[in-house]
Coordinates of C-alpha atoms in Angstrom, one line a residue:
Chain A
X65 CA 13.5 -4.8 -24.2
X66 CA 13.8 -5.7 -27.8
X67 CA 16.2 -3.0 -29.1
X68 CA 19.5 -2.2 -27.6
X69 CA 19.9 1.2 -29.3
X70 CA 22.0 -0.3 -32.1
X71 CA 21.3 -0.2 -35.8
X72 CA 19.2 -3.1 -36.9
X73 CA 19.1 -4.6 -40.4
X74 CA 15.9 -4.3 -42.4
X75 CA 15.2 -7.9 -42.0
X76 CA 15.4 -7.7 -38.3
X77 CA 13.2 -4.7 -38.3
X78 CA 10.6 -6.8 -40.0
X79 CA 11.0 -9.5 -37.4
X80 CA 10.7 -7.2 -34.5
X81 CA 8.0 -4.8 -35.4
X82 CA 6.5 -5.8 -38.7
X83 CA 5.8 -3.4 -41.5
X84 CA 4.1 -0.7 -39.7
X85 CA 6.7 -0.5 -37.0
X86 CA 9.6 0.8 -39.0
X87 CA 11.1 3.9 -37.6
X88 CA 9.6 6.8 -39.5
X89 CA 9.0 10.4 -38.4
X90 CA 5.2 9.8 -38.5
X91 CA 5.4 6.7 -36.3
X92 CA 7.7 8.5 -33.8
X93 CA 5.2 11.3 -33.6
X94 CA 2.3 8.8 -33.1
X95 CA 4.3 7.1 -30.3
X96 CA 5.0 10.4 -28.5
X97 CA 1.3 11.4 -28.9
X98 CA 0.4 8.2 -27.1
X99 CA 2.7 9.0 -24.2
X100 CA 2.3 12.7 -24.0
X101 CA -0.6 13.1 -21.5
X102 CA 1.1 10.6 -19.1
X103 CA 4.6 12.2 -19.5
X104 CA 3.2 15.7 -18.8
X105 CA 1.6 14.7 -15.6
X106 CA 4.6 12.6 -14.6
X107 CA 7.0 15.6 -15.0
X108 CA 4.7 18.0 -13.2
X109 CA 3.8 15.8 -10.2
X110 CA 6.9 13.4 -9.9
X111 CA 9.9 14.9 -11.5
X112 CA 9.3 18.5 -10.6
X113 CA 8.9 17.8 -6.9
X114 CA 12.2 16.0 -6.8
X115 CA 14.0 18.9 -8.5
X116 CA 12.2 21.8 -7.0
X117 CA 12.1 20.2 -3.5
X118 CA 15.9 19.8 -3.6
X119 CA 16.3 23.4 -4.6
X120 CA 13.8 24.7 -1.9
X121 CA 15.8 23.1 0.8
X122 CA 18.5 25.8 0.3
X123 CA 16.0 28.7 0.2
X124 CA 13.6 30.7 2.2
X125 CA 10.2 30.4 0.7
X126 CA 6.6 31.1 1.7
X127 CA 4.8 31.0 -1.7
X128 CA 4.0 34.7 -1.6
X129 CA 7.4 36.1 -2.4
X130 CA 9.9 34.3 -4.7
X131 CA 12.4 31.9 -3.1
X132 CA 15.6 33.4 -1.6
X133 CA 18.8 31.4 -1.7
X134 CA 20.1 31.0 1.9
X135 CA 22.6 28.2 1.4
X136 CA 22.8 25.8 4.4
X137 CA 20.9 28.0 6.8
X138 CA 17.8 25.7 6.8
X139 CA 20.0 22.7 7.7
X140 CA 21.7 24.7 10.5
X141 CA 18.3 25.6 11.9
X142 CA 17.2 22.0 11.7
X143 CA 20.2 20.6 13.5
X144 CA 19.9 23.2 16.2
X145 CA 16.3 22.3 16.8
X146 CA 15.7 19.8 19.5
X147 CA 12.3 19.1 18.2
X148 CA 13.7 17.9 14.9
X149 CA 16.2 15.6 16.6
X150 CA 13.5 14.0 18.7
X151 CA 11.4 13.6 15.5
X152 CA 14.3 11.9 13.8
X153 CA 14.9 9.7 16.9
X154 CA 11.3 8.6 16.9
X155 CA 11.4 7.8 13.1
X156 CA 14.5 5.6 13.7
X157 CA 12.8 4.0 16.7
X158 CA 10.0 3.1 14.4
X159 CA 12.3 0.9 12.4
X160 CA 11.9 -1.6 15.3
X161 CA 8.6 -2.5 13.6
X162 CA 10.5 -3.9 10.6
X163 CA 12.0 -7.1 12.0
X164 CA 8.9 -7.9 14.0
X165 CA 6.6 -7.4 11.0
X166 CA 8.8 -9.6 8.8
X167 CA 9.1 -12.5 11.3
X168 CA 5.3 -12.5 11.9
X169 CA 4.4 -12.2 8.2
X170 CA 6.7 -15.1 7.3
X171 CA 5.1 -17.3 10.0
X172 CA 1.6 -16.3 8.9
X173 CA 2.5 -16.9 5.3
X174 CA 3.8 -20.4 6.2
X175 CA 0.5 -21.0 8.1
X176 CA -1.8 -20.0 5.3
X177 CA 0.3 -21.8 2.7
X178 CA -1.0 -25.1 4.1
X179 CA -3.7 -26.8 2.0
X180 CA -6.3 -26.6 4.8
X181 CA -10.0 -26.3 4.3
X182 CA -11.2 -22.7 4.4
X183 CA -7.7 -21.3 4.1
X184 CA -9.0 -18.7 1.6
X185 CA -11.2 -17.2 4.2
X186 CA -8.3 -16.6 6.5
X187 CA -6.1 -15.1 3.8
X188 CA -8.9 -12.7 2.9
X189 CA -9.6 -11.8 6.6
X190 CA -5.9 -11.0 7.2
X191 CA -5.9 -8.7 4.2
X192 CA -8.9 -6.6 5.2
X193 CA -6.9 -4.1 7.4
X194 CA -4.6 -3.5 4.4
X195 CA -7.4 -2.2 2.2
X196 CA -8.9 0.1 4.7
X197 CA -7.7 3.7 5.0
X198 CA -5.4 4.9 7.8
X199 CA -8.0 7.5 8.5
X200 CA -10.5 4.9 9.5
X201 CA -8.1 2.4 11.0
X202 CA -6.5 5.2 13.1
X203 CA -9.8 6.3 14.4
X204 CA -10.9 2.7 15.2
X205 CA -7.7 2.0 17.2
X206 CA -7.8 5.3 19.1
X207 CA -11.3 4.2 20.3
X208 CA -10.0 0.8 21.2
X209 CA -7.1 2.3 23.1
X210 CA -9.4 4.5 25.2
X211 CA -9.5 4.2 29.0
X212 CA -11.8 1.3 29.9
X213 CA -11.6 0.2 26.2
X214 CA -11.2 -3.1 24.6
X215 CA -7.3 -3.1 24.5
X216 CA -7.0 -2.4 28.2
X217 CA -9.6 -5.1 29.0
X218 CA -7.5 -7.6 27.2
X219 CA -4.2 -6.5 28.7
X220 CA -5.6 -6.3 32.2
X221 CA -7.2 -9.7 31.7
X222 CA -3.9 -11.2 30.6
X223 CA -2.2 -9.6 33.6
X224 CA 0.0 -7.5 31.4
X225 CA -1.2 -4.2 32.7
X226 CA -2.0 -2.6 36.1
X227 CA -4.3 0.4 36.4
X228 CA -6.5 1.5 33.6
X229 CA -5.0 4.3 31.6
X230 CA -4.9 4.7 27.8
X231 CA -1.6 3.6 26.2
X232 CA -2.0 6.6 23.9
X233 CA -1.9 9.1 26.8
X234 CA 1.4 7.8 28.2
X235 CA 4.6 9.2 26.7
X236 CA 6.4 6.0 27.4
X237 CA 4.0 3.8 25.5
X238 CA 2.2 6.0 22.9
X239 CA 4.7 5.4 20.1
X240 CA 4.6 1.7 20.7
X241 CA 0.8 1.7 20.7
X242 CA 0.9 3.3 17.2
X243 CA 3.6 0.9 16.1
X244 CA 1.2 -2.0 17.0
X245 CA -1.4 -0.5 14.6
X246 CA 1.2 -0.3 11.8
X247 CA 2.1 -3.9 12.5
X248 CA -1.5 -5.0 12.6
X249 CA -2.3 -3.2 9.3
X250 CA 0.9 -4.4 7.5
X251 CA 0.9 -8.1 8.2
X252 CA -1.6 -9.0 5.5
X253 CA 0.3 -7.1 2.9
X254 CA 3.6 -8.7 3.6
X255 CA 1.9 -12.1 4.0
X256 CA 0.7 -11.9 0.4
X257 CA 4.2 -11.1 -0.8
X258 CA 5.8 -13.9 1.2
X259 CA 3.1 -16.3 -0.1
X260 CA 4.1 -15.5 -3.6
X261 CA 7.8 -16.0 -2.6
X262 CA 6.9 -19.4 -1.0
X263 CA 5.2 -20.6 -4.1
X264 CA 8.3 -19.8 -6.0
X265 CA 10.4 -22.2 -4.0
X266 CA 10.7 -25.6 -5.6
X267 CA 8.6 -28.3 -3.9
X268 CA 10.9 -31.0 -5.3
X269 CA 13.8 -29.7 -3.3
X270 CA 11.9 -29.7 0.0
X271 CA 10.5 -33.1 -0.7
X272 CA 13.9 -34.5 -1.6
X273 CA 15.3 -33.2 1.7
X274 CA 12.5 -34.7 3.6
X275 CA 13.0 -38.1 2.0
X276 CA 16.7 -37.8 2.8
X277 CA 15.7 -37.6 6.5
X278 CA 15.8 -33.8 7.1
X279 CA 13.5 -32.7 9.9
X280 CA 10.9 -30.0 9.3
X281 CA 13.0 -27.3 11.0
X282 CA 16.1 -28.3 8.9
X283 CA 14.1 -28.0 5.7
X284 CA 12.9 -24.5 6.9
X285 CA 16.3 -23.2 7.8
X286 CA 18.3 -24.7 4.9
X287 CA 15.8 -24.5 2.0
X288 CA 12.8 -22.4 2.6
X289 CA 14.4 -19.4 4.3
X290 CA 17.3 -19.1 1.8
X291 CA 14.7 -19.4 -1.0
X292 CA 12.8 -16.5 0.5
X293 CA 15.8 -14.2 0.7
X294 CA 14.9 -12.1 -2.4
X295 CA 11.4 -11.6 -0.9
X296 CA 12.8 -10.8 2.5
X297 CA 14.9 -8.1 0.9
X298 CA 12.0 -6.5 -1.0
X299 CA 9.7 -6.6 2.0
X300 CA 12.2 -5.3 4.6
X301 CA 13.2 -2.6 2.2
X302 CA 9.6 -1.5 1.7
X303 CA 8.8 -1.6 5.4
X304 CA 12.0 0.1 6.5
X305 CA 11.4 3.0 4.2
X306 CA 7.8 3.4 5.3
X307 CA 8.9 3.2 8.9
X308 CA 11.4 6.1 8.5
X309 CA 8.7 8.1 6.6
X310 CA 6.1 7.3 9.2
X311 CA 3.5 10.0 9.3
X312 CA -0.1 9.1 8.4
X313 CA -0.9 6.9 11.4
X314 CA 0.7 9.4 13.8
X315 CA -1.2 12.2 12.2
X316 CA -4.5 10.5 12.8
X317 CA -3.9 8.8 16.2
X318 CA -1.5 11.2 18.0
X319 CA -1.7 14.6 16.4
X320 CA 1.2 17.0 17.0
X321 CA 3.3 14.5 18.7
X322 CA 0.8 13.9 21.6
X323 CA 1.5 13.2 24.4
X324 CA 4.3 15.6 25.3
X325 CA 6.0 15.3 21.8
X326 CA 6.7 11.6 22.4
X327 CA 5.3 10.6 19.0
X328 CA 6.7 13.4 16.9
X329 CA 8.3 12.0 13.7
X330 CA 10.8 13.5 11.3
X331 CA 8.3 13.8 8.5
X332 CA 5.8 15.3 10.9
X333 CA 8.3 18.0 11.6
X334 CA 8.5 18.8 7.9
X335 CA 4.7 18.7 7.6
X336 CA 4.1 21.0 10.5
X337 CA 6.7 23.6 9.2
X338 CA 4.9 23.7 5.8
X339 CA 1.3 23.4 6.8
X340 CA 1.2 24.1 10.5
X341 CA 0.7 27.8 9.9
X342 CA 4.1 29.4 9.3
X343 CA 4.5 28.3 5.6
X344 CA 8.2 27.7 6.0
X345 CA 8.6 25.6 2.9
X346 CA 12.3 25.9 2.8
X347 CA 12.8 24.4 6.2
X348 CA 10.2 21.8 5.5
X349 CA 12.0 20.8 2.3
X350 CA 15.3 20.6 4.1
X351 CA 13.7 18.3 6.7
X352 CA 12.3 16.1 3.9
X353 CA 15.7 15.9 2.4
X354 CA 17.2 14.6 5.6
X355 CA 14.5 12.0 5.8
X356 CA 15.2 11.0 2.2
X357 CA 19.0 10.6 2.9
X358 CA 18.3 8.5 6.0
X359 CA 15.9 6.2 4.2
X360 CA 18.5 5.7 1.4
X361 CA 21.1 4.8 4.0
X362 CA 18.8 2.3 5.7
X363 CA 17.9 0.9 2.3
X364 CA 21.6 0.2 1.7
X365 CA 21.9 -1.4 5.2
X366 CA 19.1 -3.7 4.2
X367 CA 20.9 -4.7 1.1
X368 CA 24.0 -5.7 3.2
X369 CA 22.0 -7.6 5.7
X370 CA 20.2 -9.7 3.2
X371 CA 23.3 -10.2 1.0
X372 CA 21.7 -8.4 -1.9
X373 CA 18.7 -10.7 -1.8
X374 CA 20.6 -13.6 -3.5
X375 CA 19.0 -16.9 -2.6
X376 CA 22.2 -18.8 -3.2
X377 CA 24.5 -16.7 -1.0
Chain B
X284 CA 0.1 -45.4 1.2
X285 CA -1.6 -48.4 -0.5
X286 CA -3.7 -50.4 1.8
X287 CA -2.4 -53.8 2.8
X288 CA -4.5 -56.6 1.3
X289 CA -3.0 -59.3 3.5
X290 CA -5.4 -61.5 5.3
X291 CA -6.0 -60.6 9.0
X292 CA -4.1 -63.5 10.4
X293 CA -0.8 -62.6 8.8
X294 CA -1.3 -59.0 10.1
X295 CA -1.5 -60.3 13.6
X296 CA 1.3 -62.7 13.3
X297 CA 3.7 -60.4 11.3
X298 CA 5.3 -58.0 13.7
X299 CA 6.5 -55.8 10.8
X300 CA 3.0 -55.3 9.5
X301 CA 1.8 -54.5 13.0
X302 CA 4.4 -51.9 13.5
X303 CA 3.6 -50.3 10.1
X304 CA -0.1 -50.1 11.0
X305 CA 0.7 -48.6 14.4
X306 CA 3.0 -46.0 12.8
X307 CA 0.4 -45.1 10.3
X308 CA -2.2 -44.5 13.0
X309 CA 0.4 -42.4 14.9
X310 CA 1.2 -40.3 11.9
X311 CA -2.4 -39.6 11.2
X312 CA -3.0 -38.6 14.8
X313 CA 0.0 -36.3 14.6
X314 CA -1.3 -34.7 11.4
X315 CA -4.7 -34.2 12.9
X316 CA -3.2 -32.5 16.0
X317 CA -1.0 -30.3 13.8
X318 CA -4.0 -29.2 11.8
X319 CA -6.0 -28.5 14.9
X320 CA -3.2 -26.4 16.3
X321 CA -2.9 -24.6 12.9
X322 CA -6.6 -23.8 13.0
X323 CA -6.4 -22.5 16.5
X324 CA -3.7 -20.1 15.6
X325 CA -5.5 -19.1 12.3
X326 CA -8.7 -18.3 14.2
X327 CA -6.8 -16.3 16.9
X328 CA -5.1 -14.1 14.3
X329 CA -8.4 -13.7 12.4
X330 CA -10.0 -12.4 15.6
X331 CA -7.2 -9.9 16.1
X332 CA -7.6 -8.7 12.5
X333 CA -11.4 -8.5 12.3
X334 CA -12.6 -7.7 15.9
X335 CA -11.7 -4.0 15.6
X336 CA -14.1 -3.7 12.6
X337 CA -16.8 -5.8 14.3
X338 CA -16.5 -3.8 17.5
X339 CA -16.9 -0.5 15.5
X340 CA -20.0 -1.9 13.7
X341 CA -21.6 -3.1 17.0
X342 CA -20.9 0.2 18.8
X343 CA -22.2 2.2 15.9
X344 CA -25.5 0.3 16.2
X345 CA -25.9 0.9 19.9
X346 CA -28.0 4.0 20.9
X347 CA -26.6 4.3 24.4
X348 CA -24.5 2.5 27.0
X349 CA -20.9 2.2 27.9
X350 CA -19.4 3.2 24.7
X351 CA -15.7 2.1 24.7
X352 CA -15.8 -1.2 26.5
X353 CA -15.1 -4.5 24.8
X354 CA -18.3 -6.1 23.6
X355 CA -19.5 -9.1 21.7
X356 CA -23.2 -8.3 21.1
X357 CA -24.9 -4.8 21.1
X358 CA -27.1 -4.0 24.1
X359 CA -29.7 -2.6 21.7
X360 CA -29.8 -2.0 18.0
X361 CA -31.0 1.3 16.4
X362 CA -30.0 3.3 13.4
X363 CA -30.0 6.5 15.4
X364 CA -26.2 7.2 15.0
X365 CA -26.5 6.7 11.2
X366 CA -29.3 9.2 11.1
X367 CA -27.2 11.5 13.3
X368 CA -24.2 11.4 10.9
X369 CA -26.4 12.3 8.0
X370 CA -28.3 15.1 9.7
X371 CA -26.3 16.5 12.6
X372 CA -23.1 17.6 10.9
X373 CA -21.9 20.9 9.5
X374 CA -20.6 19.3 6.4
X375 CA -23.4 17.2 4.9
X376 CA -22.4 13.5 4.9
X377 CA -24.0 12.7 1.6
X378 CA -21.8 15.4 0.1
X379 CA -18.7 13.6 1.4
X380 CA -19.9 10.4 -0.2
X381 CA -20.6 12.2 -3.5
X382 CA -17.1 13.7 -3.3
X383 CA -15.5 10.4 -2.8
X384 CA -17.5 8.8 -5.7
X385 CA -16.5 11.6 -8.1
X386 CA -12.9 11.6 -7.0
X387 CA -12.7 7.8 -7.5
X388 CA -14.4 7.8 -10.9
X389 CA -12.1 10.6 -12.1
X390 CA -9.1 9.0 -10.6
X391 CA -9.6 5.5 -11.9
X392 CA -10.5 6.9 -15.4
X393 CA -7.5 9.1 -15.6
X394 CA -4.9 6.6 -14.3
X395 CA -6.1 3.7 -16.4
X396 CA -6.5 5.8 -19.6
X397 CA -3.1 7.4 -19.3
X398 CA -1.3 4.2 -18.4
X399 CA -3.0 2.1 -21.1
X400 CA -2.1 4.7 -23.7
X401 CA 1.5 5.4 -22.6
X402 CA 2.4 1.7 -22.2
X403 CA 1.6 0.9 -25.8
X404 CA 4.5 2.5 -27.6
X405 CA 6.9 1.5 -24.9
X406 CA 5.9 -2.2 -25.4
X407 CA 5.0 -2.4 -29.1
X408 CA 6.5 0.4 -31.1
X409 CA 10.0 1.4 -32.1
X410 CA 11.0 5.0 -32.1
X411 CA 14.1 7.1 -31.1
X412 CA 14.3 7.8 -27.3
X413 CA 12.2 4.8 -26.2
X414 CA 14.8 3.3 -24.0
X415 CA 15.8 6.6 -22.6
X416 CA 12.2 7.4 -21.6
X417 CA 11.8 3.9 -20.2
X418 CA 14.9 4.0 -18.0
X419 CA 14.3 7.6 -16.9
X420 CA 10.9 6.5 -15.6
X421 CA 12.5 3.6 -13.8
X422 CA 15.0 5.9 -12.1
X423 CA 12.2 8.3 -11.2
X424 CA 10.5 5.4 -9.4
X425 CA 13.4 4.9 -6.9
X426 CA 14.2 8.6 -6.3
X427 CA 13.0 9.6 -2.9
X428 CA 10.1 12.0 -3.2
X429 CA 9.5 13.1 0.4
X430 CA 9.0 16.7 -0.5
X431 CA 6.2 15.7 -2.9
X432 CA 3.4 16.9 -0.6
X433 CA 5.0 20.3 -0.2
X434 CA 5.9 20.9 -3.9
X435 CA 2.6 19.6 -5.2
X436 CA 0.8 22.0 -2.9
X437 CA 2.8 24.9 -4.4
X438 CA 2.2 23.5 -8.0
X439 CA -1.5 23.2 -7.3
X440 CA -1.7 26.9 -6.2
X441 CA 0.5 28.1 -9.1
X442 CA -1.7 26.2 -11.6
X443 CA -4.6 28.2 -10.3
X444 CA -6.6 25.0 -9.3
X445 CA -7.6 26.6 -6.0
X446 CA -8.8 29.9 -7.6
X447 CA -12.3 31.0 -6.7
X448 CA -14.6 32.2 -9.5
X449 CA -18.0 30.5 -9.5
X450 CA -19.2 27.6 -7.3
X451 CA -19.4 25.0 -10.1
X452 CA -16.0 25.9 -11.6
X453 CA -14.4 25.9 -8.2
X454 CA -15.7 22.4 -7.4
X455 CA -14.5 21.0 -10.8
X456 CA -11.0 22.5 -10.2
X457 CA -10.8 21.2 -6.7
X458 CA -11.7 17.7 -7.8
X459 CA -9.0 17.9 -10.4
X460 CA -6.5 19.2 -7.8
X461 CA -7.2 16.1 -5.7
X462 CA -6.9 13.6 -8.5
X463 CA -4.1 14.9 -10.7
X464 CA -1.0 14.2 -8.5
X465 CA -1.7 10.5 -8.7
X466 CA -2.9 10.4 -12.3
X467 CA 0.4 9.3 -13.8
X468 CA 1.0 6.0 -12.2
X469 CA 4.4 4.5 -12.9
X470 CA 3.3 1.1 -11.4
X471 CA 0.4 1.1 -13.8
X472 CA 2.6 1.8 -16.7
X473 CA 4.9 -1.2 -16.0
X474 CA 1.9 -3.5 -15.3
X475 CA 0.4 -2.7 -18.6
X476 CA 3.7 -2.8 -20.5
X477 CA 4.1 -6.3 -19.2
X478 CA 0.6 -7.2 -20.3
X479 CA 1.1 -5.8 -23.8
X480 CA 4.4 -7.7 -24.1
X481 CA 2.5 -10.9 -23.6
X482 CA 0.2 -10.3 -26.6
X483 CA 1.4 -12.2 -29.7
X484 CA 3.3 -10.0 -32.1
X485 CA 1.6 -11.7 -35.1
X486 CA -1.8 -10.2 -34.2
X487 CA -0.3 -6.7 -34.3
X488 CA 1.6 -7.3 -37.5
X489 CA -1.5 -8.7 -39.2
X490 CA -3.4 -5.6 -38.2
X491 CA -0.7 -3.3 -39.5
X492 CA -0.5 -5.1 -42.8
X493 CA -4.2 -4.7 -43.1
X494 CA -3.6 -1.0 -42.7
X495 CA -4.9 -0.5 -39.2
X496 CA -3.8 2.6 -37.5
X497 CA -2.0 2.5 -34.2
X498 CA -5.0 3.9 -32.3
X499 CA -7.2 1.2 -33.8
X500 CA -4.7 -1.6 -32.8
X501 CA -4.6 -0.2 -29.3
X502 CA -8.4 -0.1 -29.0
X503 CA -9.3 -3.3 -30.8
X504 CA -6.4 -5.6 -29.9
X505 CA -4.4 -4.3 -26.9
X506 CA -7.3 -3.2 -24.6
X507 CA -9.4 -6.3 -25.0
X508 CA -6.5 -8.7 -24.5
X509 CA -5.1 -6.8 -21.5
X510 CA -8.5 -6.5 -19.8
X511 CA -7.5 -8.7 -16.8
X512 CA -4.5 -6.5 -16.1
X513 CA -6.5 -3.3 -16.6
X514 CA -9.2 -4.6 -14.2
X515 CA -6.5 -5.4 -11.6
X516 CA -5.0 -2.0 -11.9
X517 CA -8.4 -0.2 -11.8
X518 CA -9.2 -1.9 -8.6
X519 CA -5.8 -1.1 -7.1
X520 CA -6.4 2.6 -8.0
X521 CA -10.0 2.6 -6.7
X522 CA -8.7 1.5 -3.3
X523 CA -5.9 4.0 -3.4
X524 CA -8.2 7.0 -4.3
X525 CA -10.9 5.9 -1.9
X526 CA -8.4 5.7 1.0
X527 CA -6.3 8.8 0.4
X528 CA -7.0 11.6 2.8
X529 CA -3.9 13.5 3.7
X530 CA -3.5 15.4 0.4
X531 CA -7.1 16.4 0.2
X532 CA -7.1 17.5 3.9
X533 CA -3.9 19.6 3.5
X534 CA -4.8 21.3 0.3
X535 CA -8.6 21.8 0.0
X536 CA -9.8 25.2 1.1
X537 CA -13.4 24.1 1.2
X538 CA -14.5 21.5 3.7
X539 CA -17.5 20.7 1.5
X540 CA -15.1 19.2 -1.1
X541 CA -13.5 16.7 1.2
X542 CA -13.6 12.9 0.3
X543 CA -15.1 10.5 2.9
X544 CA -11.8 9.5 4.7
X545 CA -10.7 13.1 5.1
X546 CA -14.2 14.2 6.1
X547 CA -14.3 11.5 8.8
X548 CA -11.3 13.0 10.5
X549 CA -12.9 16.4 10.3
X550 CA -16.0 14.9 11.9
X551 CA -14.1 13.3 14.7
X552 CA -12.7 16.7 15.5
X553 CA -16.0 18.5 15.5
X554 CA -18.0 15.6 16.7
X555 CA -15.9 14.6 19.6
X556 CA -18.9 14.5 21.9
X557 CA -20.6 12.0 19.6
X558 CA -18.1 9.3 18.8
X559 CA -20.9 6.8 17.9
X560 CA -22.0 9.0 14.9
X561 CA -18.3 9.0 13.8
X562 CA -18.3 5.2 14.1
X563 CA -21.4 5.1 11.9
X564 CA -19.5 7.2 9.4
X565 CA -16.5 4.9 9.6
X566 CA -18.7 1.9 8.9
X567 CA -20.1 3.6 5.8
X568 CA -16.6 4.5 4.7
X569 CA -15.4 0.9 5.0
X570 CA -18.3 -0.9 3.2
X571 CA -17.7 0.2 -0.4
X572 CA -14.0 -0.7 -0.2
X573 CA -14.9 -4.1 1.3
X574 CA -17.3 -4.9 -1.4
X575 CA -14.9 -3.9 -4.2
X576 CA -12.1 -5.9 -2.6
X577 CA -14.2 -9.0 -2.0
X578 CA -15.6 -9.0 -5.5
X579 CA -12.4 -8.2 -7.3
X580 CA -10.1 -10.1 -4.9
X581 CA -8.4 -12.2 -7.6
X582 CA -7.7 -9.2 -9.8
X583 CA -6.5 -7.2 -6.8
X584 CA -4.0 -9.8 -5.6
X585 CA -2.7 -10.2 -9.2
X586 CA -2.3 -6.5 -9.5
X587 CA -0.5 -6.2 -6.2
X588 CA 2.0 -9.0 -7.0
X589 CA 2.6 -7.5 -10.4
X590 CA 3.1 -4.1 -8.9
X591 CA 5.8 -5.4 -6.5
X592 CA 7.5 -7.6 -9.0
X593 CA 7.3 -5.0 -11.8

């Protein structure tokens, strides 16, 4: 940012923007003309949903007739609905993915950070799941999880499973089976972010410590990991929020909370109230609002846990 | 480690030199072992990451057999399932491909044009309200937008984008309805603003002194110099538009308008007896994204890092 909203002398104006950049009515109009198409779409599809969505949460609305203000009725209905609670519980359960994904991604990033031959191939390979759609990935894994399918062969072969039934058909395991897919798809993404973080840590510091007789693990715990703290904050924040908002993978792999409602998520509740046939947009908006509040809370918890992402703390 | 140039006899007689040589051999062996272990783990993870795709490809090529079991090589190879997905479906598969191509072209064109235009005054002009706009957009980025799908559906209907008049106009409107919600990309705006800030001010000043108009400066100076960033952003957007399915599936009244990813889910519902054909469809859906990603990998990673840091 060059200006701080204060008056600037003519000379400074010349220094900052040159002759054509002096603040004139004409230039201001030109500037707004440049931004207008972007701003219009931004307001319609980003700002308006935030405002109107918050308002809808307190109304009864089905598109056909205008919204009716009902105060906190939607929220009362939500909290009285066992299905919403179980959805919220599953969304919170999904946060279990976060620490696992972070630990594995950091380890993988350390691994592909070595100057080995052909390391570029591995980095690319790990990123392929990231760039494929959840529609495709969800379908592929629902085939792999089938009875007699590849996943079961591996699990039975390793002695981790008795009897051949699909993990997606069992209420005790279905949510975890989908979690694994989320994990599998996310590792490459966080790996790239952690790689960038690792490259930002000074090599001199690590080398100096090694020369002073620090072991590999000492270097990792005392230099590398603290240096990664800002990256850990960003990554765990991103993955926590997407865990609480989990929806797409469940929508594809276990529609409608299959089996027996065991994979119903909070956002799926909102989705089904809006698009599941009864067009209850008010209730859907209220459920979305609860999800938003919960994800903000968890974001703050993340901040506390990583000490605000300061690498020197 | 410089090689010792001492004659052999001293090496044998000098215990220190002997020890040093031994240690060196040991260290090299340890390093080799460590690398071997690293490769073993790298290969194992690569298998876990890639096998699902490979399995899908192999199974889609098999005409018959035990469909879901783990496999390394196909029992037989035929393109029957691919023919099946093109001929045996209610929604023509070529139509899904066409929809995806049109949606991606529109989407990438819109997002890059809007972002390259809007970022210019924010980076390189001075006008009242600039900081206000900049910070409002920043705040908008962190506000939770969980109700987006719901409100955008209502907006789309209220804008009349799902109205039905004539086939061609309907199609055009529905393509717009799919593309518009993502057209103003905040991430793109910040990426491009950063790129513009890196362009020397002298160039712009010189052009202004020569009487160039802002639009000319934007087209002749900003765009060419920001090309790497624009390419990175375009690839990011292509991947996003190609992969998005939920919005289209929720909103589009006409199944013939669905993009590939969404159409695939539709197929897996109606085609449940013929999963192999759906697998063929999945392979066709993955290929373009893989090609774009592999060709533009450098740009893609750059864009991704910029997007998160931005």
